[in-house]
XYZ file of C-alpha atoms in Angstrom:
719
model
C -33.201 9.573 11.215
C -34.320 6.068 10.638
C -34.601 5.728 6.952
C -30.824 7.339 6.951
C -29.232 4.099 5.848
C -31.869 2.889 3.298
C -31.102 6.716 2.065
C -27.608 6.066 2.253
C -27.015 2.586 1.054
C -26.146 3.554 -2.747
C -23.350 6.012 -1.360
C -22.369 3.295 1.036
C -22.008 1.051 -1.983
C -20.340 3.712 -3.741
C -17.988 3.994 -1.335
C -17.164 0.342 -1.244
C -16.649 0.212 -5.143
C -14.000 3.087 -5.061
C -12.154 1.392 -2.384
C -10.445 -0.881 -5.453
C -10.417 2.401 -8.151
C -6.822 2.105 -9.435
C -6.761 5.115 -11.701
C -8.039 7.893 -10.254
C -10.159 11.065 -10.784
C -7.182 13.129 -10.035
C -5.211 10.950 -12.421
C -7.540 11.232 -14.941
C -7.271 15.398 -14.028
C -3.358 15.217 -14.988
C -2.328 15.295 -18.532
C -0.431 12.352 -19.488
C 2.641 12.925 -21.520
C 6.310 11.713 -22.082
C 7.983 13.140 -19.672
C 8.246 13.168 -15.523
C 10.327 15.438 -13.650
C 11.079 15.376 -9.885
C 13.968 16.769 -8.211
C 15.865 13.427 -8.311
C 15.034 12.691 -11.559
C 14.123 13.356 -15.285
C 12.155 10.277 -16.372
C 11.161 10.253 -20.381
C 9.595 7.570 -22.587
C 11.369 7.360 -26.036
C 10.596 5.168 -29.402
C 13.054 4.460 -32.159
C 11.626 2.579 -35.092
C 12.990 3.171 -37.909
C 11.023 1.216 -39.973
C 7.609 2.071 -38.926
C 5.129 0.290 -36.780
C 3.664 -2.032 -39.331
C 2.660 -5.511 -38.846
C 5.989 -7.761 -38.385
C 8.082 -4.690 -37.585
C 9.645 -4.481 -34.241
C 9.743 -1.121 -32.098
C 11.892 -0.503 -29.636
C 10.768 1.790 -26.403
C 12.408 2.524 -23.401
C 12.289 4.696 -20.154
C 15.112 7.323 -19.808
C 16.185 8.015 -16.606
C 18.385 11.055 -15.849
C 19.464 11.235 -12.506
C 20.692 14.134 -10.517
C 24.574 14.252 -8.653
C 24.437 11.028 -6.422
C 21.184 10.182 -6.566
C 20.649 6.448 -8.181
C 17.814 3.734 -9.414
C 18.320 -0.135 -9.230
C 19.017 -3.199 -11.884
C 16.693 -5.898 -11.593
C 18.845 -7.330 -8.420
C 19.298 -4.504 -5.727
C 21.379 -6.076 -4.082
C 21.258 -5.247 -0.094
C 18.898 -3.011 0.034
C 16.379 -0.832 -3.065
C 13.604 -1.840 -5.232
C 14.184 -2.319 -8.999
C 12.424 -0.219 -11.514
C 8.970 -1.643 -12.514
C 7.659 -0.552 -16.274
C 3.862 -1.914 -16.405
C 2.699 -1.389 -20.179
C -0.166 -0.565 -21.626
C -0.725 -1.336 -26.017
C -3.350 -1.857 -28.471
C -4.150 -5.780 -29.300
C -1.875 -7.194 -31.378
C 1.342 -5.039 -29.547
C 3.624 -7.248 -27.303
C 6.352 -6.198 -25.276
C 8.771 -8.439 -24.446
C 11.541 -8.334 -21.575
C 13.591 -5.560 -20.277
C 17.431 -5.319 -21.662
C 18.483 -4.551 -18.409
C 21.979 -1.960 -19.367
C 25.036 -3.245 -17.445
C 24.914 -2.319 -13.890
C 27.201 -0.905 -11.159
C 28.751 -1.787 -7.592
C 27.031 1.465 -5.190
C 28.741 0.813 -2.123
C 26.738 2.272 1.014
C 28.618 2.010 4.353
C 28.749 -1.798 4.646
C 26.163 -2.830 2.158
C 25.966 -2.931 -1.564
C 23.579 -2.434 -3.897
C 23.567 -3.014 -7.865
C 21.941 0.094 -9.656
C 22.609 3.473 -11.784
C 23.214 6.506 -12.001
C 23.813 9.493 -14.466
C 21.531 8.972 -17.347
C 20.514 5.235 -17.900
C 17.681 3.900 -20.881
C 15.782 0.862 -20.060
C 14.739 -0.519 -23.030
C 12.036 -2.942 -24.484
C 10.835 -4.445 -27.628
C 7.647 -4.614 -28.996
C 6.396 -7.080 -31.401
C 4.007 -5.910 -33.897
C 1.430 -8.876 -34.797
C -0.764 -8.854 -37.878
C -3.322 -8.804 -35.862
C -2.225 -5.086 -34.427
C -5.418 -2.406 -36.755
C -4.536 0.641 -36.562
C -7.457 3.634 -37.155
C -7.879 4.633 -40.691
C -8.478 8.056 -39.338
C -5.421 8.773 -37.600
C -2.974 5.183 -37.915
C -0.728 5.590 -35.005
C 0.584 2.959 -32.739
C -0.507 4.285 -29.036
C 2.000 3.118 -26.199
C 0.991 3.574 -22.254
C 3.541 3.257 -19.542
C 3.283 3.353 -15.835
C 6.007 3.361 -14.288
C 7.625 3.020 -10.623
C 11.259 3.567 -9.724
C 13.251 3.684 -5.942
C 15.524 6.510 -5.876
C 18.303 7.024 -3.686
C 20.728 8.651 -2.166
C 21.196 8.776 1.351
C 16.968 8.838 1.700
C 15.637 6.904 -0.479
C 11.906 8.271 -2.505
C 9.990 6.199 -4.118
C 8.541 7.676 -7.228
C 6.584 7.137 -10.606
C 4.293 8.023 -13.200
C 2.713 7.397 -16.090
C 3.376 8.238 -19.914
C 1.996 7.905 -23.338
C 3.545 7.990 -26.834
C 1.767 8.055 -30.220
C 4.511 6.793 -33.203
C 2.773 6.744 -36.900
C 2.197 3.631 -38.126
C 4.246 4.091 -41.755
C 6.502 7.097 -41.277
C 10.258 6.329 -39.306
C 10.430 7.348 -35.458
C 14.436 7.827 -35.033
C 15.266 10.989 -33.479
C 16.430 9.464 -30.380
C 18.220 6.939 -31.987
C 21.828 7.390 -31.098
C 20.392 7.486 -27.404
C 19.183 3.513 -28.037
C 22.200 2.796 -30.309
C 24.872 3.542 -26.909
C 21.924 1.629 -24.419
C 22.385 -1.739 -26.638
C 25.792 -1.259 -26.522
C 25.745 -1.165 -23.142
C 24.007 -4.102 -22.566
C 25.873 -7.412 -21.262
C 27.535 -9.772 -24.394
C 26.412 -13.019 -24.047
C 29.311 -15.073 -23.015
C 29.994 -18.349 -25.298
C 32.103 -20.156 -22.970
C 30.523 -22.383 -20.117
C 29.572 -21.394 -16.425
C 29.530 -22.994 -13.365
C 28.942 -23.261 -9.932
C 29.679 -25.791 -7.102
C 27.967 -25.452 -3.496
C 30.753 -25.850 -0.879
C 29.555 -25.148 2.629
C 28.541 -21.283 2.769
C 30.467 -20.588 -0.289
C 29.531 -20.708 -4.394
C 32.231 -21.685 -5.843
C 31.486 -19.704 -9.640
C 33.845 -20.572 -12.553
C 33.451 -18.833 -16.144
C 35.393 -19.510 -19.395
C 35.327 -17.642 -22.803
C 35.651 -14.479 -21.131
C 37.950 -11.643 -24.213
C 41.624 -12.389 -23.775
C 42.164 -8.618 -22.760
C 40.497 -9.512 -19.552
C 42.601 -11.803 -18.088
C 44.136 -11.454 -15.152
C 41.972 -8.449 -14.503
C 39.669 -7.703 -11.482
C 36.449 -8.495 -12.323
C 33.259 -7.832 -10.510
C 30.233 -10.336 -10.060
C 26.364 -9.271 -10.145
C 23.385 -12.443 -9.763
C 20.294 -12.131 -11.585
C 18.278 -13.765 -9.200
C 18.357 -11.255 -5.402
C 18.873 -12.817 -2.410
C 20.958 -15.906 -3.584
C 24.749 -14.739 -2.084
C 25.522 -11.200 0.740
C 26.318 -8.559 -1.488
C 28.259 -6.919 0.286
C 30.301 -9.795 1.933
C 34.235 -9.946 1.278
C 34.702 -12.245 -1.797
C 37.330 -13.595 -3.773
C 38.472 -14.201 -7.556
C 41.736 -15.531 -8.916
C 42.899 -16.699 -12.730
C 43.936 -19.603 -13.762
C 44.955 -19.621 -17.489
C 41.704 -18.465 -19.417
C 39.204 -19.656 -16.102
C 38.269 -17.517 -13.903
C 37.329 -18.051 -10.053
C 35.483 -16.842 -7.727
C 34.306 -17.693 -3.848
C 31.369 -15.972 -3.167
C 29.449 -16.426 0.361
C 25.710 -16.670 -0.156
C 23.132 -15.211 1.718
C 22.201 -16.252 5.339
C 18.522 -16.149 4.854
C 18.774 -17.080 0.848
C 15.164 -16.417 -0.837
C 15.701 -19.460 -3.650
C 17.402 -22.210 -4.184
C 18.225 -22.543 -7.789
C 19.598 -25.170 -10.307
C 21.358 -22.497 -12.230
C 21.839 -18.861 -11.685
C 22.074 -16.245 -14.355
C 24.775 -13.922 -13.772
C 26.537 -10.757 -15.535
C 30.358 -10.144 -15.646
C 31.933 -6.888 -15.372
C 35.228 -5.066 -15.892
C 35.417 -1.892 -16.078
C 38.890 -0.338 -17.888
C 39.596 3.677 -18.607
C 36.180 4.509 -17.296
C 34.614 2.405 -20.078
C 32.017 -0.412 -18.481
C 31.639 -3.552 -20.290
C 29.221 -6.863 -19.299
C 29.223 -9.992 -20.203
C 25.859 -12.676 -19.169
C 26.001 -16.310 -18.914
C 24.713 -19.287 -16.798
C 25.588 -20.930 -14.415
C 24.859 -24.694 -13.635
C 24.617 -25.350 -9.661
C 25.586 -28.668 -8.427
C 25.691 -29.528 -5.240
C 23.353 -29.486 -2.371
C 22.030 -25.954 -0.396
C 22.122 -25.484 2.992
C 18.886 -25.271 4.919
C 17.937 -21.246 5.419
C 17.343 -20.133 8.683
C 14.258 -18.244 9.972
C 14.418 -14.270 10.044
C 16.499 -13.492 13.401
C 17.846 -16.860 13.948
C 21.970 -17.703 12.875
C 23.087 -19.727 10.467
C 22.874 -23.811 11.336
C 26.475 -25.154 11.384
C 25.794 -28.316 9.628
C 26.954 -28.137 5.582
C 25.070 -30.730 4.926
C 22.501 -30.770 1.831
C 19.085 -29.199 3.102
C 16.299 -31.249 3.936
C 12.801 -30.563 4.441
C 10.170 -32.291 6.702
C 6.646 -32.610 6.759
C 4.583 -32.201 10.042
C 2.102 -34.503 11.089
C -0.252 -32.123 10.661
C 0.395 -30.660 7.285
C 0.846 -34.571 6.191
C -2.716 -35.352 8.051
C -4.496 -32.418 5.908
C -5.063 -30.571 9.762
C -5.326 -27.003 9.992
C -1.936 -25.484 11.798
C -1.798 -24.736 15.387
C -1.464 -20.909 14.231
C -4.179 -20.934 12.320
C -6.298 -21.280 15.458
C -4.291 -18.685 17.593
C -4.958 -16.534 14.685
C -8.822 -16.957 14.946
C -8.964 -16.492 18.507
C -6.991 -13.138 17.893
C -9.333 -11.917 15.534
C -12.905 -12.675 17.263
C -11.073 -11.156 20.520
C -9.617 -8.306 18.281
C -13.287 -8.115 17.189
C -14.593 -7.911 20.534
C -11.689 -5.116 21.200
C -12.513 -2.851 18.120
C -16.028 -2.048 19.778
C -13.789 0.181 21.951
C -11.474 1.991 19.639
C -12.191 5.678 18.528
C -13.194 5.155 15.581
C -15.899 3.059 16.202
C -17.959 5.387 18.434
C -20.101 7.624 15.581
C -21.261 4.116 14.825
C -22.194 3.255 18.677
C -24.031 6.438 19.212
C -26.583 5.075 16.475
C -26.923 1.577 17.775
C -27.312 3.217 21.473
C -30.845 5.366 19.790
C -31.520 2.020 18.011
C -31.356 -0.423 20.746
C -33.398 1.726 22.921
C -35.847 2.430 20.625
C -36.665 -1.373 21.160
C -36.449 -1.647 24.588
C -39.701 -2.366 24.602
C -40.367 -4.919 21.738
C -38.098 -8.124 22.705
C -38.395 -9.573 19.393
C -37.671 -6.427 17.293
C -34.379 -6.331 19.742
C -33.221 -9.827 18.371
C -34.255 -9.392 14.832
C -32.138 -5.736 15.035
C -29.005 -7.393 16.497
C -29.055 -10.659 13.800
C -29.262 -8.037 10.804
C -27.031 -5.957 12.458
C -24.271 -8.690 12.897
C -25.378 -10.033 9.956
C -23.905 -6.581 8.339
C -21.183 -6.770 10.118
C -19.974 -9.978 9.205
C -20.883 -9.419 5.615
C -18.654 -6.381 4.956
C -15.802 -7.943 6.614
C -15.916 -10.678 4.162
C -16.421 -8.401 1.495
C -13.514 -6.042 2.332
C -11.349 -8.744 3.170
C -12.169 -10.382 -0.271
C -11.936 -7.064 -2.191
C -8.144 -7.129 -0.420
C -6.937 -10.232 -1.189
C -8.112 -9.897 -4.833
C -6.230 -6.512 -5.441
C -3.349 -7.871 -3.710
C -3.198 -10.691 -5.834
C -3.520 -8.623 -9.061
C -0.178 -6.872 -7.723
C -1.428 -4.023 -5.612
C 0.379 -3.635 -2.147
C -2.094 -2.866 -0.091
C -3.328 -3.801 3.823
C -5.807 -3.355 6.442
C -7.618 0.509 6.236
C -6.251 0.343 2.994
C -9.737 2.070 1.623
C -9.225 5.876 3.762
C -5.424 5.843 1.280
C -8.123 7.476 -1.366
C -9.095 11.145 -1.390
C -12.523 9.680 -2.809
C -13.483 7.426 0.090
C -12.374 10.509 2.520
C -14.295 12.577 1.182
C -17.361 10.253 0.345
C -17.409 9.664 4.448
C -17.411 13.285 5.285
C -20.393 13.731 3.001
C -21.642 10.830 4.086
C -20.646 11.617 8.272
C -22.387 15.470 7.920
C -25.895 13.866 6.102
C -26.309 11.811 9.342
C -25.325 14.548 11.279
C -27.411 17.232 9.904
C -30.109 14.443 10.546
C -29.330 13.633 13.355
C -29.409 17.837 14.593
C -32.896 17.749 13.353
C -32.103 19.861 10.272
C -34.160 17.778 7.921
C -36.233 13.850 8.240
C -35.842 11.087 5.376
C -39.612 11.393 4.756
C -39.312 14.833 3.406
C -37.511 13.525 0.537
C -38.700 10.367 -0.117
C -41.930 8.964 -1.393
C -44.698 8.200 1.334
C -44.262 4.311 0.035
C -40.594 4.263 0.619
C -41.459 6.127 3.790
C -43.562 3.479 5.425
C -40.690 0.590 4.315
C -38.599 1.207 7.607
C -41.587 0.131 9.266
C -41.929 -3.048 7.736
C -38.203 -3.821 7.172
C -36.367 -2.414 10.119
C -34.006 -5.364 9.954
C -32.746 -3.493 6.701
C -31.767 -0.353 8.976
C -30.161 -2.898 11.067
C -27.990 -4.053 8.225
C -27.106 -1.617 6.866
C -25.518 0.266 9.776
C -23.563 -2.891 10.439
C -22.142 -2.032 6.919
C -21.698 1.386 7.815
C -19.959 0.595 11.044
C -17.550 -1.807 9.443
C -16.312 1.093 7.286
C -15.640 3.648 9.332
C -14.148 1.261 11.962
C -11.348 -0.746 9.282
C -8.976 1.696 9.670
C -8.515 1.244 13.237
C -6.604 -2.065 14.300
C -6.753 -3.360 17.859
C -4.768 -5.402 19.839
C -4.764 -8.947 19.023
C -5.574 -7.883 15.500
C -2.572 -7.272 14.095
C -0.943 -10.947 13.879
C -3.976 -12.204 12.627
C -4.224 -9.894 9.650
C -0.757 -10.393 8.956
C -1.409 -14.266 8.699
C -4.587 -14.194 6.815
C -2.628 -12.517 3.473
C -0.188 -15.717 3.821
C -2.763 -18.166 4.206
C -5.386 -19.995 1.003
C -8.300 -17.452 0.261
C -10.572 -19.743 2.321
C -8.817 -19.341 5.743
C -7.865 -15.926 5.195
C -11.654 -15.354 4.810
C -12.642 -17.448 7.862
C -10.282 -14.878 9.822
C -11.979 -11.527 8.485
C -15.026 -13.662 9.529
C -14.105 -14.121 12.838
C -13.254 -10.395 13.278
C -16.536 -9.493 12.205
C -18.034 -11.817 14.559
C -16.219 -10.743 17.182
C -17.370 -6.999 16.398
C -20.912 -7.462 16.591
C -20.580 -10.092 19.223
C -21.705 -7.444 22.365
C -24.830 -6.367 20.445
C -25.644 -9.849 19.814
C -25.275 -11.017 23.111
C -27.367 -7.543 24.292
C -29.943 -8.048 21.817
C -30.461 -12.046 22.988
C -29.676 -11.665 26.368
C -32.960 -10.308 28.957
C -30.893 -9.531 31.276
C -29.010 -6.997 29.536
C -32.158 -5.672 27.544
C -33.657 -4.978 31.235
C -30.847 -2.319 31.734
C -31.108 -0.329 28.957
C -32.945 2.607 29.135
C -37.035 2.799 28.799
C -38.091 4.952 26.081
C -39.071 8.621 26.706
C -38.737 12.734 25.896
C -35.189 12.283 26.726
C -34.449 9.948 23.465
C -35.386 13.497 21.474
C -32.451 15.572 23.086
C -29.604 12.476 22.976
C -30.467 12.231 19.192
C -29.173 15.687 18.789
C -26.160 15.436 21.169
C -25.294 12.363 19.054
C -24.839 14.971 15.826
C -21.401 16.262 17.244
C -19.708 13.172 17.181
C -20.355 12.925 13.703
C -19.541 16.473 13.264
C -16.253 15.728 15.205
C -15.793 12.902 12.658
C -16.468 14.888 9.784
C -13.530 17.571 11.829
C -11.150 14.246 11.451
C -11.611 13.287 7.958
C -10.986 16.700 6.339
C -7.875 16.783 8.086
C -6.918 13.307 6.848
C -8.109 15.035 3.560
C -5.778 17.731 4.169
C -2.648 15.109 5.220
C -3.082 14.337 1.821
C -4.067 16.410 -0.852
C -3.489 19.567 1.553
C -4.846 22.895 2.270
C -6.432 23.115 -1.416
C -8.048 19.597 -0.965
C -9.227 20.668 2.888
C -10.640 23.781 1.686
C -12.574 22.495 -1.328
C -13.927 19.878 1.051
C -15.153 21.818 3.465
C -16.565 24.072 1.056
C -18.708 20.907 -0.608
C -20.116 20.565 2.581
C -21.105 23.534 2.736
C -22.993 23.237 -0.493
C -24.472 19.536 0.537
C -25.772 21.547 3.679
C -27.001 24.338 1.603
C -29.127 21.882 -0.762
C -30.609 19.718 1.885
C -31.309 23.440 3.939
C -33.692 24.434 0.392
C -35.090 21.105 -0.129
C -36.730 21.719 3.611
C -38.440 24.541 2.917
C -42.590 24.911 2.054
C -44.049 26.589 0.074
C -44.070 28.232 -4.207
C -40.300 29.623 -3.289
C -39.224 25.571 -2.440
C -38.061 24.582 -5.462
C -36.631 27.705 -7.465
C -33.886 27.770 -4.437
C -33.675 24.341 -4.378
C -32.369 24.953 -8.501
C -30.399 27.639 -7.564
C -28.754 25.783 -4.678
C -27.840 22.604 -6.548
C -26.622 24.354 -9.640
C -24.046 26.841 -7.146
C -22.864 22.715 -5.840
C -22.765 21.499 -9.045
C -20.209 24.423 -10.378
C -18.471 24.776 -7.312
C -18.073 20.662 -7.513
C -16.837 21.224 -11.045
C -14.621 23.957 -9.933
C -12.764 22.861 -6.728
C -13.612 18.805 -6.558
C -10.797 18.270 -8.582
C -8.624 19.168 -5.290
C -9.775 16.765 -3.626
C -8.609 13.883 -4.872
C -5.177 15.287 -6.269
C -2.550 14.342 -4.017
C 0.001 16.976 -2.853
C 3.294 16.695 -3.536
C 5.143 15.198 -0.209
C 6.952 18.036 2.016
C 10.306 16.032 1.735
C 10.633 13.929 4.099
C 8.351 14.908 6.901
C 8.844 14.231 10.752
C 6.906 15.284 13.054
C 9.679 16.730 15.201
C 13.089 17.641 14.442
C 13.939 14.161 16.528
C 11.983 11.311 14.070
C 13.237 11.283 10.797
C 11.697 9.720 7.337
C 11.575 6.152 7.285
C 12.338 5.109 3.909
C 13.165 1.748 1.476
C 16.998 0.016 3.235
C 17.437 2.967 5.678
C 17.182 1.077 8.981
C 19.371 -1.618 7.295
C 21.659 1.288 6.774
C 21.623 2.425 10.520
C 21.363 -1.133 11.800
C 24.743 -1.664 9.421
C 26.318 1.270 11.182
C 25.683 0.502 14.841
C 23.072 2.482 16.137
C 19.282 0.787 17.525
C 16.238 1.763 15.364
C 12.546 2.578 16.370
C 9.795 2.877 13.535
C 6.952 3.893 14.029
C 4.556 2.681 10.995
C 1.141 5.357 11.098
C -1.154 6.968 9.265
C -3.149 9.851 9.518
C -6.535 8.086 9.141
C -5.359 5.740 12.505
C -6.749 7.413 15.560
C -4.831 4.766 17.339
C -1.396 5.944 16.191
C -2.631 9.248 16.925
C -3.168 8.563 20.679
C -0.081 6.736 20.728
C 2.115 9.470 19.315
C 0.487 12.079 21.353
C 1.242 10.020 25.080
C 3.465 7.010 25.161
C 5.674 8.160 22.151
C 5.621 12.258 23.262
C 6.339 11.144 27.234
C 9.203 12.834 28.572
C 10.949 9.703 30.399
C 10.514 8.038 26.917
C 12.503 10.401 25.059
C 15.087 10.556 27.213
C 15.452 6.829 27.207
C 15.987 6.750 23.170
C 18.718 9.658 23.493
C 20.428 8.022 26.228
C 20.298 4.843 23.978
C 21.096 6.600 21.213
C 18.410 4.925 19.280
C 17.566 6.630 15.718
C 13.583 7.637 15.408
C 11.932 7.223 11.812
C 8.536 7.343 11.239
C 6.669 5.583 8.398
C 3.780 7.260 6.725
C 1.368 5.143 5.884
C -1.705 8.111 5.012
C -0.947 7.172 1.341
C -1.187 4.482 -0.289
C 3.034 3.231 -0.461
C 3.802 -0.016 -1.491
C 7.514 0.098 0.010
C 6.032 -0.001 3.271
C 3.423 -2.516 2.819
C 5.560 -4.423 1.941
C 7.903 -3.650 4.866
C 4.909 -4.448 7.178
C 4.566 -7.978 4.695
C 7.801 -8.702 6.663
C 7.288 -8.235 9.737
C 3.856 -10.129 9.629
C 1.264 -7.310 9.983
C -0.795 -5.831 7.087
C -2.032 -2.729 9.063
C -0.934 -0.008 11.304
C -0.255 1.163 13.941
C 3.215 -0.956 13.943
C 5.743 -0.303 16.524
C 9.579 -1.886 16.126
C 12.691 -2.203 17.301
C 15.658 -3.216 15.506
C 19.220 -3.691 16.335
C 21.819 -5.342 15.018
C 22.039 -9.309 15.636
C 18.922 -9.641 16.851
C 15.022 -10.178 15.075
C 12.957 -7.067 14.873
C 10.730 -6.661 18.189
C 7.429 -5.712 17.338
C 5.247 -3.967 20.204
C 1.359 -4.015 21.293
C -0.951 -1.270 18.597
C -1.845 0.922 21.550
C 1.243 1.513 23.611
C 1.992 2.294 27.737
C 4.922 4.094 28.976
C 6.189 1.227 30.923
C 6.404 -0.851 27.698
C 8.339 1.013 25.641
C 10.949 2.560 28.847
C 11.226 -2.230 29.265
C 11.522 -2.023 25.197
C 14.466 1.136 25.207
C 16.158 -1.021 27.889
C 16.050 -4.063 26.506
C 18.326 -2.761 23.832
């Protein structure tokens, strides 16, 4: 067992690389076409190139979304809730994508909320400019257009969806089969107004004035759509009037405004006999925006100009108090992380290691330092990777690596091998050269260092008490301060081991080496196998029964190959070759099932009383007057599963929920979900578990990571 970290160091490195891999093997296995169909939407990538795709030409491409009845997607400003459709293009060198030419939106009222978007069928066109740098292949003169699209489709519930599309357009000949569709989309775009527009800020109102609208619209009721989100209250009452040829409106500004622009692009629309017309203009804003309150606070009573005061700490360059509190929380949370169920398998390895060094005080200290270095550096590496991926546009949070089936499967293989080694099936010395076999004896600190890396890999999905707020703050800080918080987490996790290795009093408490160690080592195989059971269950939540079954078969194959190499005599190599060939064939045949996400089972909740969380659903329920409790959870979060089966299953807690008519929502983060990541970020968190009460007129109430029945009942009583 002692050489196991050396043998598995390459696998651990692979795990860290696989964490950030955006395209997975599953994506590579799926055929990419120009059509994606779901239960709610038919999405098709179309092209319009009547003059071909030679340099100097403009090619139009667009994603057409055909919605099922009563379903809709969103405009560039989604209104009170929702998310705009996102289009990310991958184009050959010399081809440049322009801005999305948004069609004219409609208002989509949902209770007291108002959103902006599209139903029925809509085309989202984008122009591609073909520059002289575009050099098509001489053998296949085509323009290959790839699109990664994501959209949020909603009715009463919302479903985040995405798709990958590809089109190959001939360069020399025309592509105009969908020409009528594009011409209709061009006609549906807002027309630019030639008249002037202005907005004056008066108190909490935007006084809008628009000139140049067509004479046929004079005197008619119009709709108003600002392109900048979170500037007005879309669902609030507003007034409009005509002053000759000038259209005016008084629109309430958003209480929690996200921007204070000096100009506001907007679209004015009119619908006559079912025919929607839109007119685009940009209004210059005069006046001073009022100060915006913090979330959960009432709007300021003063209508005076906004002010900005630099705190003495910021002015002097000193770090804010919140940063030092976050460091303290990270240190304490890192220490508590050692008590979380995730870390128990690694604790078993450390107990064996510490006992082995019980009579070697210097070796004990070196092992403690090396283990601590592995833990701290791994936290820094994982934090830096998460910050880098988030800055690249990925919506990720703490524990994000276990949202990848590749990482879950790799960890299952790793812990199976560790378990078989602890159980005595094989020794590393059987598989490595004798020179390498003596390396560990000369460098025992390498084992300890790699054990620290392994501890972080398996412990990172857990969020211990005090960690949540610290990690949430880290993502809003500059990179160096954020990394300081991640490093402090590592120091906290390593501190108990470092203290035990350097304190003579604690060292004397350790049992002495003896024959019992062999029995203890073999017994420690069972926590490893239990961890494998948990990982297989997590994978089953992600990829379904086929994925879990394929992983179990893969683990049997791993055990078979290891067994083959433990044989002796002439039959060893032939049997090993047969086992390796069988293992490779099985992996090729079923491996795609391990890394391919299964279709979600239509808003699954764990019981009849729980509903599936969706973007905008909390706002709708709170606006209707219902208190809401949200459980942000994941299958790979052991703490989440513990709370689900204890405090959240308590009969008294459930009775209190019923008495207060509380709506229970469960946000499942087992798979990567940017909408849930964004919702966590709004709460100042970036990991699970998170438990939140929402109520109209009050700020969200976030409970602790490890729930108690008394805490939940007290929070319910306060509703």
